[in-house]
CSV table of C-alpha atoms in Angstrom, one decimal:
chain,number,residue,atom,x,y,z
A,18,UNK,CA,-9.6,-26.0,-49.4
A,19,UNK,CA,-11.6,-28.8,-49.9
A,20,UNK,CA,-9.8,-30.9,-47.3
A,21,UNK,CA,-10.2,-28.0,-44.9
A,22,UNK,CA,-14.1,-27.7,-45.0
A,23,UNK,CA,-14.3,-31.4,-45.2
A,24,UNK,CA,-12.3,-31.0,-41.6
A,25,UNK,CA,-14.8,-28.3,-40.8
A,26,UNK,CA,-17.8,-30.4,-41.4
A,27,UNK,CA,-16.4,-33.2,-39.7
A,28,UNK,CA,-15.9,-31.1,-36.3
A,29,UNK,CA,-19.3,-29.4,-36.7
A,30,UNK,CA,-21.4,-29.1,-33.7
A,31,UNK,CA,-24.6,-31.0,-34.3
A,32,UNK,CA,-27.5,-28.4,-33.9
A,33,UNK,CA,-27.8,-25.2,-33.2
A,34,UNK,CA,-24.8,-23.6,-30.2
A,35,UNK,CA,-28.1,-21.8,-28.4
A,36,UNK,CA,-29.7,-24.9,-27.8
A,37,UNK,CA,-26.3,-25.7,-26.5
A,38,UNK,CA,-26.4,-22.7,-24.0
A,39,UNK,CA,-30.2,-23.8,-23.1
A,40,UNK,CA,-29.1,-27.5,-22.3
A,41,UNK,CA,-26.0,-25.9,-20.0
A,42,UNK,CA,-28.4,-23.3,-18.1
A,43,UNK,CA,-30.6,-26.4,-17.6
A,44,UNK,CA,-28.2,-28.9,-16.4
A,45,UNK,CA,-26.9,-25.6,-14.0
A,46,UNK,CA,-30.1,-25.7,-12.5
A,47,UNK,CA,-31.1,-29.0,-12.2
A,48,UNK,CA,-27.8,-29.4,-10.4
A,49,UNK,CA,-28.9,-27.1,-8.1
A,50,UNK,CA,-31.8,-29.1,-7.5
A,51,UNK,CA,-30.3,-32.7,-6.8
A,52,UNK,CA,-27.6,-31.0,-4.7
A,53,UNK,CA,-30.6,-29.5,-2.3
A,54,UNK,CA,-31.7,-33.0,-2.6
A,55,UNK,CA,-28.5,-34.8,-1.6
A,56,UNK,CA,-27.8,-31.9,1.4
A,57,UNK,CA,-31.3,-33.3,2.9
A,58,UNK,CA,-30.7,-36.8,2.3
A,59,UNK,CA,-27.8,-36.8,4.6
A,60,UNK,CA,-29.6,-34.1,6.8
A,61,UNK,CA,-32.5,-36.9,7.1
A,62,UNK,CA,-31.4,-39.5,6.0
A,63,UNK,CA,-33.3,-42.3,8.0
A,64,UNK,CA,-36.8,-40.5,6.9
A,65,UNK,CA,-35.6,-40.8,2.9
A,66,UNK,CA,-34.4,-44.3,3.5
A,67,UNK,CA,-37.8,-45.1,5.4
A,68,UNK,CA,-39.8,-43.6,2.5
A,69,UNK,CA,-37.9,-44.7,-0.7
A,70,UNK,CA,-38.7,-48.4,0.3
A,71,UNK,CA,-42.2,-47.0,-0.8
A,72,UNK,CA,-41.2,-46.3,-4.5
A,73,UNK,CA,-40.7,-49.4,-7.0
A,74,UNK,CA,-37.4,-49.5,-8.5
A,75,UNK,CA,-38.9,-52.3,-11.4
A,76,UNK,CA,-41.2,-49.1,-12.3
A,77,UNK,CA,-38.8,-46.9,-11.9
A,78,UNK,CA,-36.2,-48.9,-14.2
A,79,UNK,CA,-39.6,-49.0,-16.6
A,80,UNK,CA,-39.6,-45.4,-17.0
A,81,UNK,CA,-35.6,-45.3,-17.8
A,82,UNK,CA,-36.0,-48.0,-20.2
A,83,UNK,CA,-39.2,-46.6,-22.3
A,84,UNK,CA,-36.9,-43.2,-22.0
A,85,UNK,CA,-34.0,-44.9,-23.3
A,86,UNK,CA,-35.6,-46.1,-26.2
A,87,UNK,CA,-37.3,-43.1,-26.9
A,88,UNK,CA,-33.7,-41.6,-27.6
A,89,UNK,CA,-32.3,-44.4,-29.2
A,90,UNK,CA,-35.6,-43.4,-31.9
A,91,UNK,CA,-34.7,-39.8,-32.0
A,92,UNK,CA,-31.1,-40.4,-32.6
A,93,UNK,CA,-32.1,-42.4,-35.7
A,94,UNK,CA,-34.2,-40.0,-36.7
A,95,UNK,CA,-31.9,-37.4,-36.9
A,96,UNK,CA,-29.8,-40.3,-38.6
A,97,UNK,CA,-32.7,-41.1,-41.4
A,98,UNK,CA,-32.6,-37.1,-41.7
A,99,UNK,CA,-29.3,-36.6,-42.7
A,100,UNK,CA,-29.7,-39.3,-45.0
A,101,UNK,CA,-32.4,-37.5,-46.5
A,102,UNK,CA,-34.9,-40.7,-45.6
A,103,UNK,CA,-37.4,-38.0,-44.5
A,104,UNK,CA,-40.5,-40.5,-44.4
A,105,UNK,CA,-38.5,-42.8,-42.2
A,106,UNK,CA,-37.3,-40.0,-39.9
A,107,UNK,CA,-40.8,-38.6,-39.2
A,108,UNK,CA,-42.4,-42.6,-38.5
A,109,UNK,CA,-39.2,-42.2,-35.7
A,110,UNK,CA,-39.7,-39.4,-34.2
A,111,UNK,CA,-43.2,-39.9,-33.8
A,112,UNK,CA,-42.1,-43.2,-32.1
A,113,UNK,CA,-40.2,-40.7,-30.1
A,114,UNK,CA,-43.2,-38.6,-29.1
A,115,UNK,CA,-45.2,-42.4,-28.7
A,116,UNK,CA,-42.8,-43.5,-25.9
A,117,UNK,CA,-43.1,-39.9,-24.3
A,118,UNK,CA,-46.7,-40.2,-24.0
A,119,UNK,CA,-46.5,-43.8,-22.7
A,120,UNK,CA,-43.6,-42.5,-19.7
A,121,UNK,CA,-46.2,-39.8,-19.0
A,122,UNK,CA,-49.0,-41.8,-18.7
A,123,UNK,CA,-47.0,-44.0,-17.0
A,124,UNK,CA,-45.8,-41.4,-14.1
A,125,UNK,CA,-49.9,-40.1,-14.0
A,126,UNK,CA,-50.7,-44.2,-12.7
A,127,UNK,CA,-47.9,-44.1,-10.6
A,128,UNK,CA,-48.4,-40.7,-9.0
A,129,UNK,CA,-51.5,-41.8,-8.2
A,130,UNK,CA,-51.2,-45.1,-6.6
A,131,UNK,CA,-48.8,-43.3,-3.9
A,132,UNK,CA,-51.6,-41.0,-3.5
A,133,UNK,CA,-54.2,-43.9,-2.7
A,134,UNK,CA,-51.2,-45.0,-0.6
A,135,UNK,CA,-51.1,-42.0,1.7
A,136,UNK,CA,-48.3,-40.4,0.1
A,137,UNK,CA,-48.8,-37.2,-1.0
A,138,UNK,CA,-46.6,-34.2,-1.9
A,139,UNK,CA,-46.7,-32.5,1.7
A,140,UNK,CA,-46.7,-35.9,3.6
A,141,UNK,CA,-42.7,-35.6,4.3
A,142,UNK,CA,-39.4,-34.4,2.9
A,143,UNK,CA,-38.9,-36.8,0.5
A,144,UNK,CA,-42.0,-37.4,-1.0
A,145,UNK,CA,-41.8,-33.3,-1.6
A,146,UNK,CA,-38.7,-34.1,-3.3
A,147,UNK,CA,-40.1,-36.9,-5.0
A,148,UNK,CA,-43.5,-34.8,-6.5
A,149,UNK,CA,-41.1,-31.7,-7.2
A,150,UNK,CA,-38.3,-33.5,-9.2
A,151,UNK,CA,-40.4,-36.2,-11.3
A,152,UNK,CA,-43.1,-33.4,-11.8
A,153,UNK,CA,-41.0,-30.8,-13.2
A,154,UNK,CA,-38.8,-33.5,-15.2
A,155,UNK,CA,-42.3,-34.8,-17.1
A,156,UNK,CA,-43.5,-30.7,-17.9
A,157,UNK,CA,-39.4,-30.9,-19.8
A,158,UNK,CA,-41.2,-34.0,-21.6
A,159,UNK,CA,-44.2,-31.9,-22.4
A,160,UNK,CA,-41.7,-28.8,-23.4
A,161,UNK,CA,-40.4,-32.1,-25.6
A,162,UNK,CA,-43.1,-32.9,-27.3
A,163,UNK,CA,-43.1,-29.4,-28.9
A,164,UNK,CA,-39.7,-29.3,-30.0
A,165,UNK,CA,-40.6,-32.9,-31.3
A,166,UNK,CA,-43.5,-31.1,-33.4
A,167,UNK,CA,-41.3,-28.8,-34.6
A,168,UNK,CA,-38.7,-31.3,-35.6
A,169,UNK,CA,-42.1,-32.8,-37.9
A,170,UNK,CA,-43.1,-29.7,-38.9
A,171,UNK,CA,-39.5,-28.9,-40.5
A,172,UNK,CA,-39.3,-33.1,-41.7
A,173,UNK,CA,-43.1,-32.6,-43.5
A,174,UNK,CA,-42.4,-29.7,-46.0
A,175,UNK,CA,-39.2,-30.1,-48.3
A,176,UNK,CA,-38.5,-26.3,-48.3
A,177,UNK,CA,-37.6,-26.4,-44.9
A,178,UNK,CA,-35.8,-29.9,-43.8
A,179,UNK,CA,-33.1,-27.5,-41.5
A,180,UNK,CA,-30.5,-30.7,-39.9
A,181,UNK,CA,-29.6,-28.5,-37.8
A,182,UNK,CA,-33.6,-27.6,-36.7
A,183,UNK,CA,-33.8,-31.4,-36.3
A,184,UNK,CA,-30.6,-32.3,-34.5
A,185,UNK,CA,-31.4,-29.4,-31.7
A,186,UNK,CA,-35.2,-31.2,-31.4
A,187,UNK,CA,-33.1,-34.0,-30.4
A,188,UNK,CA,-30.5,-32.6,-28.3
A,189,UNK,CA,-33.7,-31.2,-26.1
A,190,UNK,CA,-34.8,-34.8,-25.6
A,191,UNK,CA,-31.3,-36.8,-24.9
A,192,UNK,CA,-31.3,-33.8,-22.1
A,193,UNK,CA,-34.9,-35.1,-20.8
A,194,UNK,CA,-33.8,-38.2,-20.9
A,195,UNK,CA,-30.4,-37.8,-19.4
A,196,UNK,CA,-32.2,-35.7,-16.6
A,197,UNK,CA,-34.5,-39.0,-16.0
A,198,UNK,CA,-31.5,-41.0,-15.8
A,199,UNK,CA,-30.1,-38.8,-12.8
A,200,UNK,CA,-33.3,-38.4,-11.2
A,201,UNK,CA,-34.0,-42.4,-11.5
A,202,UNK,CA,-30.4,-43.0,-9.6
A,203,UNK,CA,-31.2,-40.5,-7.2
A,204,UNK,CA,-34.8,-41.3,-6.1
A,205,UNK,CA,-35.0,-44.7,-6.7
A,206,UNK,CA,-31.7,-46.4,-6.9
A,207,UNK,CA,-29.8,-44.5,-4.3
A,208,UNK,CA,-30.3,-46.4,-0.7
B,5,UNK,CA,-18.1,19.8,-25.4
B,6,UNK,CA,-19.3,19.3,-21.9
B,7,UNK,CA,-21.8,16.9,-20.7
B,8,UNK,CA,-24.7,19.1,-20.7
B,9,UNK,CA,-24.5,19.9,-24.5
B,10,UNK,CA,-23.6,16.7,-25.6
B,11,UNK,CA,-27.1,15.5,-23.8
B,12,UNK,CA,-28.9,18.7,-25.3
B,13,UNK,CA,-27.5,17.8,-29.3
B,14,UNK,CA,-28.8,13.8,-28.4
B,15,UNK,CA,-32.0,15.8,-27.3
B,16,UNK,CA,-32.4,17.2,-30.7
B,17,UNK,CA,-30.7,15.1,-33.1
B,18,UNK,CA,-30.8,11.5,-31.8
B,19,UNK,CA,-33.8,9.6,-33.6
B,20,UNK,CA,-33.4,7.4,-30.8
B,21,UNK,CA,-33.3,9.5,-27.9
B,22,UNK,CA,-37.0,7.8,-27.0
B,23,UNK,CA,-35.7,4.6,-26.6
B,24,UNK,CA,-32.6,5.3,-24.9
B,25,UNK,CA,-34.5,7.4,-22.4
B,26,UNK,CA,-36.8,4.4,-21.9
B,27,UNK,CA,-33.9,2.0,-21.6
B,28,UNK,CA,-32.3,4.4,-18.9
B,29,UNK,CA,-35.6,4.5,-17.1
B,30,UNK,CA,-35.8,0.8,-16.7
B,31,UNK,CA,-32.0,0.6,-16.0
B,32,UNK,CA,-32.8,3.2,-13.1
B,33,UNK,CA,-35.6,1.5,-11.9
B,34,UNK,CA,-34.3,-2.3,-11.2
B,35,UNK,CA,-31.3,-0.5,-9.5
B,36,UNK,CA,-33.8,1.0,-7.2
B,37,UNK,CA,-36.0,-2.0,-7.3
B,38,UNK,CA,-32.5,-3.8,-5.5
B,39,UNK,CA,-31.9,-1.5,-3.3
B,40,UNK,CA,-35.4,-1.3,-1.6
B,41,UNK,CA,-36.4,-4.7,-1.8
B,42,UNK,CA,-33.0,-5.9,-0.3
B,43,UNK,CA,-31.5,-3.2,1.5
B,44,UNK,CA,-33.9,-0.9,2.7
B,45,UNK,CA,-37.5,-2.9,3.5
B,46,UNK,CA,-35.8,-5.8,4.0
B,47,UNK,CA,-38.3,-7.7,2.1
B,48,UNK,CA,-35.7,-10.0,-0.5
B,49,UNK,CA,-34.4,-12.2,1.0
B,50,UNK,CA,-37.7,-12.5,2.6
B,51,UNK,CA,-37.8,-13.3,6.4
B,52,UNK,CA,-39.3,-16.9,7.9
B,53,UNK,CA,-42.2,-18.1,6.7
B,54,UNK,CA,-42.9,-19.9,10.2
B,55,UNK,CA,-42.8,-17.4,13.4
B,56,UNK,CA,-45.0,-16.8,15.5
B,57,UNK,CA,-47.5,-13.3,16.0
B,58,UNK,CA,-44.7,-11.7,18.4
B,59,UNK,CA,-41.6,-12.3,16.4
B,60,UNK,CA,-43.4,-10.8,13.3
B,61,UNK,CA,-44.7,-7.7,15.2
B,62,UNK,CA,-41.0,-7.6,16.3
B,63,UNK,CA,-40.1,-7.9,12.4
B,64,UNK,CA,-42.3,-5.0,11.6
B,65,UNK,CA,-40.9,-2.9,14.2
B,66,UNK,CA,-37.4,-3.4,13.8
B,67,UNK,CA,-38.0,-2.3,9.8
B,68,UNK,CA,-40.3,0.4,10.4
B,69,UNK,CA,-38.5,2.8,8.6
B,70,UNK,CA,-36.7,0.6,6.0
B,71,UNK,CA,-40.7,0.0,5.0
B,72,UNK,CA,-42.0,3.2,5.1
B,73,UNK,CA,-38.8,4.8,3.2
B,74,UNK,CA,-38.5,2.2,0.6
B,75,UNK,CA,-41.9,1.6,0.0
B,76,UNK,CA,-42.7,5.3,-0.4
B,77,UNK,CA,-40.0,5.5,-2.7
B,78,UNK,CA,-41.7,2.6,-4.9
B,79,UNK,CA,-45.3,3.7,-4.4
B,80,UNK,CA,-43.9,7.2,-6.3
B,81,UNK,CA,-41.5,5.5,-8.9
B,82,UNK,CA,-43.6,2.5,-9.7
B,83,UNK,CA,-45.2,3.2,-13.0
B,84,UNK,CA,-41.6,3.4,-14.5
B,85,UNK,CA,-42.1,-0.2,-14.8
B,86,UNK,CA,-44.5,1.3,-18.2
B,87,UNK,CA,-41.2,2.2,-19.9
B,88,UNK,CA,-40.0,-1.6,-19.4
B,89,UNK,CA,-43.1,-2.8,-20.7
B,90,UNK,CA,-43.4,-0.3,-24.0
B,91,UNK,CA,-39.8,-1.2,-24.4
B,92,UNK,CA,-40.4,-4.9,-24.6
B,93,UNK,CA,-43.2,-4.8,-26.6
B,94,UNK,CA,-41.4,-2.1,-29.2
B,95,UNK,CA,-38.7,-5.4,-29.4
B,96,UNK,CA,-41.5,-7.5,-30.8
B,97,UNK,CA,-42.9,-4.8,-32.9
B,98,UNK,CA,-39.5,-4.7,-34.7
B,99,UNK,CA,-39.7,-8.6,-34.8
B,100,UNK,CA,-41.0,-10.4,-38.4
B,101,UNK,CA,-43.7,-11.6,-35.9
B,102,UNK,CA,-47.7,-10.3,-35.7
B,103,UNK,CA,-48.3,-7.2,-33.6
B,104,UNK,CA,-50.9,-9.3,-31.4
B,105,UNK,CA,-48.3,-10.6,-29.3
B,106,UNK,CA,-47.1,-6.8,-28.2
B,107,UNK,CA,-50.5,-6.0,-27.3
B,108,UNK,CA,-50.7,-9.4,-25.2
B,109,UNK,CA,-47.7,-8.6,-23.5
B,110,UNK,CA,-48.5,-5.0,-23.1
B,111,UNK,CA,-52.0,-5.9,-21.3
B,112,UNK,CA,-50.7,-8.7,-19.0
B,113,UNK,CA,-47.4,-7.0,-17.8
B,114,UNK,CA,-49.7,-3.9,-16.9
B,115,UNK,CA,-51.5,-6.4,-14.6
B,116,UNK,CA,-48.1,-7.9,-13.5
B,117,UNK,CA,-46.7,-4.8,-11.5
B,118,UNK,CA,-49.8,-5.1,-9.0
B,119,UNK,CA,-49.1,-8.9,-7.8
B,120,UNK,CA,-45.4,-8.5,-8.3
B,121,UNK,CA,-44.9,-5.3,-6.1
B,122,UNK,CA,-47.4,-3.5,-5.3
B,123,UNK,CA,-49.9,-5.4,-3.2
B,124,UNK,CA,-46.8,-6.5,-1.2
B,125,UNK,CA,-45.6,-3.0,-1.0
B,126,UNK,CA,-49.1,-2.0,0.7
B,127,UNK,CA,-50.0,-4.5,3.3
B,128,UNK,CA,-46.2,-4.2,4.0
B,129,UNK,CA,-46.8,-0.3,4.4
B,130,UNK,CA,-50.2,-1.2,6.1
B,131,UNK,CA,-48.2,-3.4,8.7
B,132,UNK,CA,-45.5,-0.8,9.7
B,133,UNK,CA,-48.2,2.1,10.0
B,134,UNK,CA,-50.9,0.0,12.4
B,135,UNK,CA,-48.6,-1.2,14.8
B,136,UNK,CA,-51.3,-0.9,17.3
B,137,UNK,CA,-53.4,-4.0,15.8
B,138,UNK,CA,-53.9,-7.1,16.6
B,139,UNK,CA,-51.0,-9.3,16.2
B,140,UNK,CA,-53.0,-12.6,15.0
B,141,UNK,CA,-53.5,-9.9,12.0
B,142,UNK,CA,-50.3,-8.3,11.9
B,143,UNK,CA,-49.7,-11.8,10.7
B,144,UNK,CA,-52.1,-12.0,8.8
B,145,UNK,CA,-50.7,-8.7,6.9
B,146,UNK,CA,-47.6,-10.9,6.6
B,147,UNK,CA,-48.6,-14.0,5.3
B,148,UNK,CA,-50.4,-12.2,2.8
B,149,UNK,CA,-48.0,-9.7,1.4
B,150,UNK,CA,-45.0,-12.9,1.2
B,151,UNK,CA,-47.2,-15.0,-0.3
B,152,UNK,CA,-48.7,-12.4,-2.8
B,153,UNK,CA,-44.9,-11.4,-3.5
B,154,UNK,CA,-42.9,-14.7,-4.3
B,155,UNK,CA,-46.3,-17.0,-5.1
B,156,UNK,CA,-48.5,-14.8,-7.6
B,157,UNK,CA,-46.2,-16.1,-10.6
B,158,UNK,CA,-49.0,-16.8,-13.2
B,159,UNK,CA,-49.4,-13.6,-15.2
B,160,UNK,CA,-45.4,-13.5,-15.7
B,161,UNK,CA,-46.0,-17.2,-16.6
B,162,UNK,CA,-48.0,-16.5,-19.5
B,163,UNK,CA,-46.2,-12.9,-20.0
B,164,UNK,CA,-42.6,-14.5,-20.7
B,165,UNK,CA,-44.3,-17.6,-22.6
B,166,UNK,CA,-45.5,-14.6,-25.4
B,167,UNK,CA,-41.8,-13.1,-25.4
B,168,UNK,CA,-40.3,-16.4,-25.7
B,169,UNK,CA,-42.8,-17.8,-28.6
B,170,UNK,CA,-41.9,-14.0,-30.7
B,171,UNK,CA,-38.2,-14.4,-29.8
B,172,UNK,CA,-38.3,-17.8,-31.2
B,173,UNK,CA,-40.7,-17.4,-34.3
B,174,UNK,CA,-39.2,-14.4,-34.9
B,175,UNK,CA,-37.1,-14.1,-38.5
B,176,UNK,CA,-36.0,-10.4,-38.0
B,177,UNK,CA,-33.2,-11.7,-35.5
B,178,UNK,CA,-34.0,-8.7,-32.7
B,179,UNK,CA,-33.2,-11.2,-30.3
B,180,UNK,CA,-30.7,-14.3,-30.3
B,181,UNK,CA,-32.2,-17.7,-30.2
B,182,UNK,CA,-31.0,-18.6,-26.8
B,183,UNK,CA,-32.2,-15.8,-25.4
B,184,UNK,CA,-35.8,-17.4,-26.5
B,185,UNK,CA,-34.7,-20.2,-24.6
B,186,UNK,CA,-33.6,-18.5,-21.7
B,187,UNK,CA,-37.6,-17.3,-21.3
B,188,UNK,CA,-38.1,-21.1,-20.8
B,189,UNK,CA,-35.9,-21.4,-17.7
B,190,UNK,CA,-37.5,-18.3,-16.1
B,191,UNK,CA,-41.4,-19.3,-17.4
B,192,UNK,CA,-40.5,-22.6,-15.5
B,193,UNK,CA,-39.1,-20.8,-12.3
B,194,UNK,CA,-43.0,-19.5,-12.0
B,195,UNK,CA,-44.4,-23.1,-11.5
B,196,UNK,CA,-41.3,-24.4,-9.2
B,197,UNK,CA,-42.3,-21.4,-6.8
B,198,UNK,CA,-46.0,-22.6,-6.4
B,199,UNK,CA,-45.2,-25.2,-3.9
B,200,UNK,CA,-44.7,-22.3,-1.4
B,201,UNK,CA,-48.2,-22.2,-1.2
B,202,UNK,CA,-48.5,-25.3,1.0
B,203,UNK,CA,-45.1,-25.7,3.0
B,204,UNK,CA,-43.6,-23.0,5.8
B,205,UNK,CA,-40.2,-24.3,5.8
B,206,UNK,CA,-37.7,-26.3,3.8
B,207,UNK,CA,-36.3,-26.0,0.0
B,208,UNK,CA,-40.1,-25.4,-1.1
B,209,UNK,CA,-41.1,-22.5,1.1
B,210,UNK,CA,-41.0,-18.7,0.4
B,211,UNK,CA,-38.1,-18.3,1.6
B,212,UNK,CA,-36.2,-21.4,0.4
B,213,UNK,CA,-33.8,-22.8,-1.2
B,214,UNK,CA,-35.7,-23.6,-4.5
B,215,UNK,CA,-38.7,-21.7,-4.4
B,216,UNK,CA,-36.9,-18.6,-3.6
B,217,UNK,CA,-33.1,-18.6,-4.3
B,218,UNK,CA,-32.7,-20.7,-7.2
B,219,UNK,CA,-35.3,-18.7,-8.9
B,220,UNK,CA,-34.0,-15.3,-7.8
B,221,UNK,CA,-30.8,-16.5,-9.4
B,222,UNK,CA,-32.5,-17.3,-12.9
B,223,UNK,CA,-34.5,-14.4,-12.5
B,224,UNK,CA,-31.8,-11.9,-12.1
B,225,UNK,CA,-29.5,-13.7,-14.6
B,226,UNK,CA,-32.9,-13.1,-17.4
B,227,UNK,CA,-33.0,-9.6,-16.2
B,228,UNK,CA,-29.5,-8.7,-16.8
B,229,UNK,CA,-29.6,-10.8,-19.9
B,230,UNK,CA,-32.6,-8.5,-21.0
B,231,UNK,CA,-31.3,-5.7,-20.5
B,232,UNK,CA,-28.4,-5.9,-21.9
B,233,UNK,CA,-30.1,-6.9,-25.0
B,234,UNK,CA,-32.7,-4.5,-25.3
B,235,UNK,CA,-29.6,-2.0,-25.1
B,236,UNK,CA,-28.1,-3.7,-28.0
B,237,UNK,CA,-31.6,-3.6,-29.9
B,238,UNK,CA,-31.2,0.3,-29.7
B,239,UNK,CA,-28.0,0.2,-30.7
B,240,UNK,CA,-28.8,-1.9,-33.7
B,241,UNK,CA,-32.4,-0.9,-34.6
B,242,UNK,CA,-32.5,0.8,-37.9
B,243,UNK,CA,-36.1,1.6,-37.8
B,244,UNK,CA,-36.6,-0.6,-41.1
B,245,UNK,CA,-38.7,-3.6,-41.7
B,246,UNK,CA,-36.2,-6.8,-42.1
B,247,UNK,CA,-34.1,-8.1,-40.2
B,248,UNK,CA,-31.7,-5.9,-37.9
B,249,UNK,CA,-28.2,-5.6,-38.9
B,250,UNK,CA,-25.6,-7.0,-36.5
B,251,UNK,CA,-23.5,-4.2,-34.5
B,252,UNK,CA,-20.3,-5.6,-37.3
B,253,UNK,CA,-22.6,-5.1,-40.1
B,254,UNK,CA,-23.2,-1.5,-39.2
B,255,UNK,CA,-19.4,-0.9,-38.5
């Protein structure tokens, strides 16, 4: 019996399996996004190459890094958690939330400096692309940030602590993150 | 016992013959919904954003009767959309959740039917019955009923956001978690369809790709999802105060 639930715990899920249905739905529709993306790349693809020379890949990379890191912290917050280190998990995940205000703020500077440039969000196809993705990628960082809060609100009070609360807080933001990672390859990277 | 006195004993004895006859009213309704907006006006999937004054009077011409069928249809059936809304709200009345969020929904969902269908449904009407106008404002008619239709997204914006905050601070369990999640993908289809606002073709106008059919398809996957849950509400509600027993618990 014991060997069984042990076996049970071992295979557990981490957080909750609706989370797990959000982060599928998601990645379904994001998918559909970079698909349209990749269709008009190769439907235009001299215009995309012309205009991604205008993005920097070091800022780009930036962004992936500070992302990175950001789930690296999460990750040991959820870590800290389990361990019942609850003082140490909270200092993390508000790390977290510290390296998701720094990529926003980040992606507000560069947004602007293509504007100054002349590149705006109807100036051609892939600077629509290029608005669109990173725009509705940083409102999933905001959408972040509260399941981040939540993840502090449950670490604060020891009559709730729920891992499994915490762990899908953290599934949200690898999914952010990974979503970065795809969009960095595809608008940056990809030439 | 035959169909007509099996309806007449749920008549008198069913405590929840109100809600099923909502439910069944809202079921009926996005059936019709379909079949005008797609089959019979024409308007989903909506035509090109970009033609010129002739092709558009040539539009309205060639649907004339699709518009003036369907639509009449709509203008006479449209306050059905109540029953969805008292329906919905009745969810988060049964939730552990504070009564203020029905009433929010309640007052911005009555608003929603007029951006969402009706004002479409009228210059659309107003277009097949003036063919004699001008064309520049035939197009005019156009431009403003497509864009009133697919772009006018904010009052279901903030409408879903109060469904998905109950759903998820709810304790009662009337609805799964993911479905309070699933309110999050379709919140965020009503920004994603704003950039249809500036362009006239590509992904990003109102008839493409993104702005239209990816969010149709999250849209009609929440509907279906909705309404298959609000059926299974029903079935479960025991018109108590905690939480609502699973359909295996009342087995």
């Amino acid at each position: 019996m014991s060997n069984g639930t042990a076996l049970n715990a071992a295979r557990r899920v981490p957080g909750q399996i609706d989370i797990w249905y959000f982060v599928l739905i998601e990645a379904i529709i994001f998918s559909s996004y970079f698909i349209t993306y990749m269709l008009y790349r190769v439907w235009e693809s001299p215009l995309f190459l012309q205009s991604q020379v205008h993005l920097s890949q070091n800022f780009g990379a930036l962004n992936t890094v500070i992302l990175l890191v950001s789930s690296w912290l999460v990750a040991q917050a959820v870590q800290a958690a389990r361990e019942q280190k609850f003082d140490a998990a909270q200092k993390l995940v508000m790390m977290t939330m510290a390296c998701g205000v720094l990529f926003i703020i980040s992606k507000i500077f560069e947004w602007s400096s293509k504007i100054h440039q002349g590149f705006e969000f109807s100036t051609n196809r892939f600077f629509s692309f290029y608005y669109f993705l990173t725009g509705i990628h940083v409102l999933h960082v905001l959408i972040g940030f509260i399941f981040l809060g939540v993840v502090i609100y449950q670490l604060r009070s020891p009559q709730r602590r729920s891992i499994t609360v915490i762990e899908s807080g953290a599934i949200f933001w690898h999914m952010v993150d990974f979503l970065w990672v795809i969009i960095f390859a595809l608008l940056y990277v990809m030439r | 016992m035959s169909l007509w006195h099996r309806v007449a004993w749920h008549c008198k004895n069913n405590p929840k013959i109100e809600l099923w006859i909502m439910w069944w009213a809202m079921f009926c309704f996005y059936q019709l919904f379909g079949i005008v907006f797609a089959l019979m006006t024409r308007v989903m999937p909506p035509p090109k954003p970009w033609w010129d004054h002739a092709r558009i009077v040539q539009w309205f011409n060639d649907n004339h009767y699709g518009l003036l069928w369907g639509f009449g249809i709509i203008f006479l059936v449209a306050g059905i959309t109540a029953s969805m809304n008292a329906l919905i709200a009745y969810s988060m009345t049964r939730m552990s959740v504070s009564r203020v969020f029905s009433y929010i929904y309640l007052a911005i969902y009555s608003l929603s039917t007029l951006p969402g269908m009706l004002l479409t449904a009228i210059l659309l009407t107003v277009g097949a019955l003036r063919p004699d106008r001008d064309p520049a404002i035939i197009s005019w008619i156009y431009d403003a009923a497509f864009t009133g239709f697919v772009g006018t997204m904010g009052v279901f914006f903030i409408g879903t956001s109060v469904w998905m905050l109950a759903v998820l601070l709810d304790k009662n369990r009337v609805f799964p978690l993911w479905f309070g999640y699933l309110n999050i993908c379709n919140l965020l289809t009503e920004i994603v369809v704003a950039p249809m606002w500036i362009f006239k073709e590509g992904p990003f106008a109102w008839n493409g790709v993104i702005a239209f059919w990816v969010d149709t398809l999250v849209f009609v996957v929440y509907t279906i999802a909705f309404i298959t849950l609000l059926r299974r509400m029903i079935v479960r509600e025991d018109f108590g105060d905690g939480p609502l027993p699973e359909l295996e618990q009342r087995a």
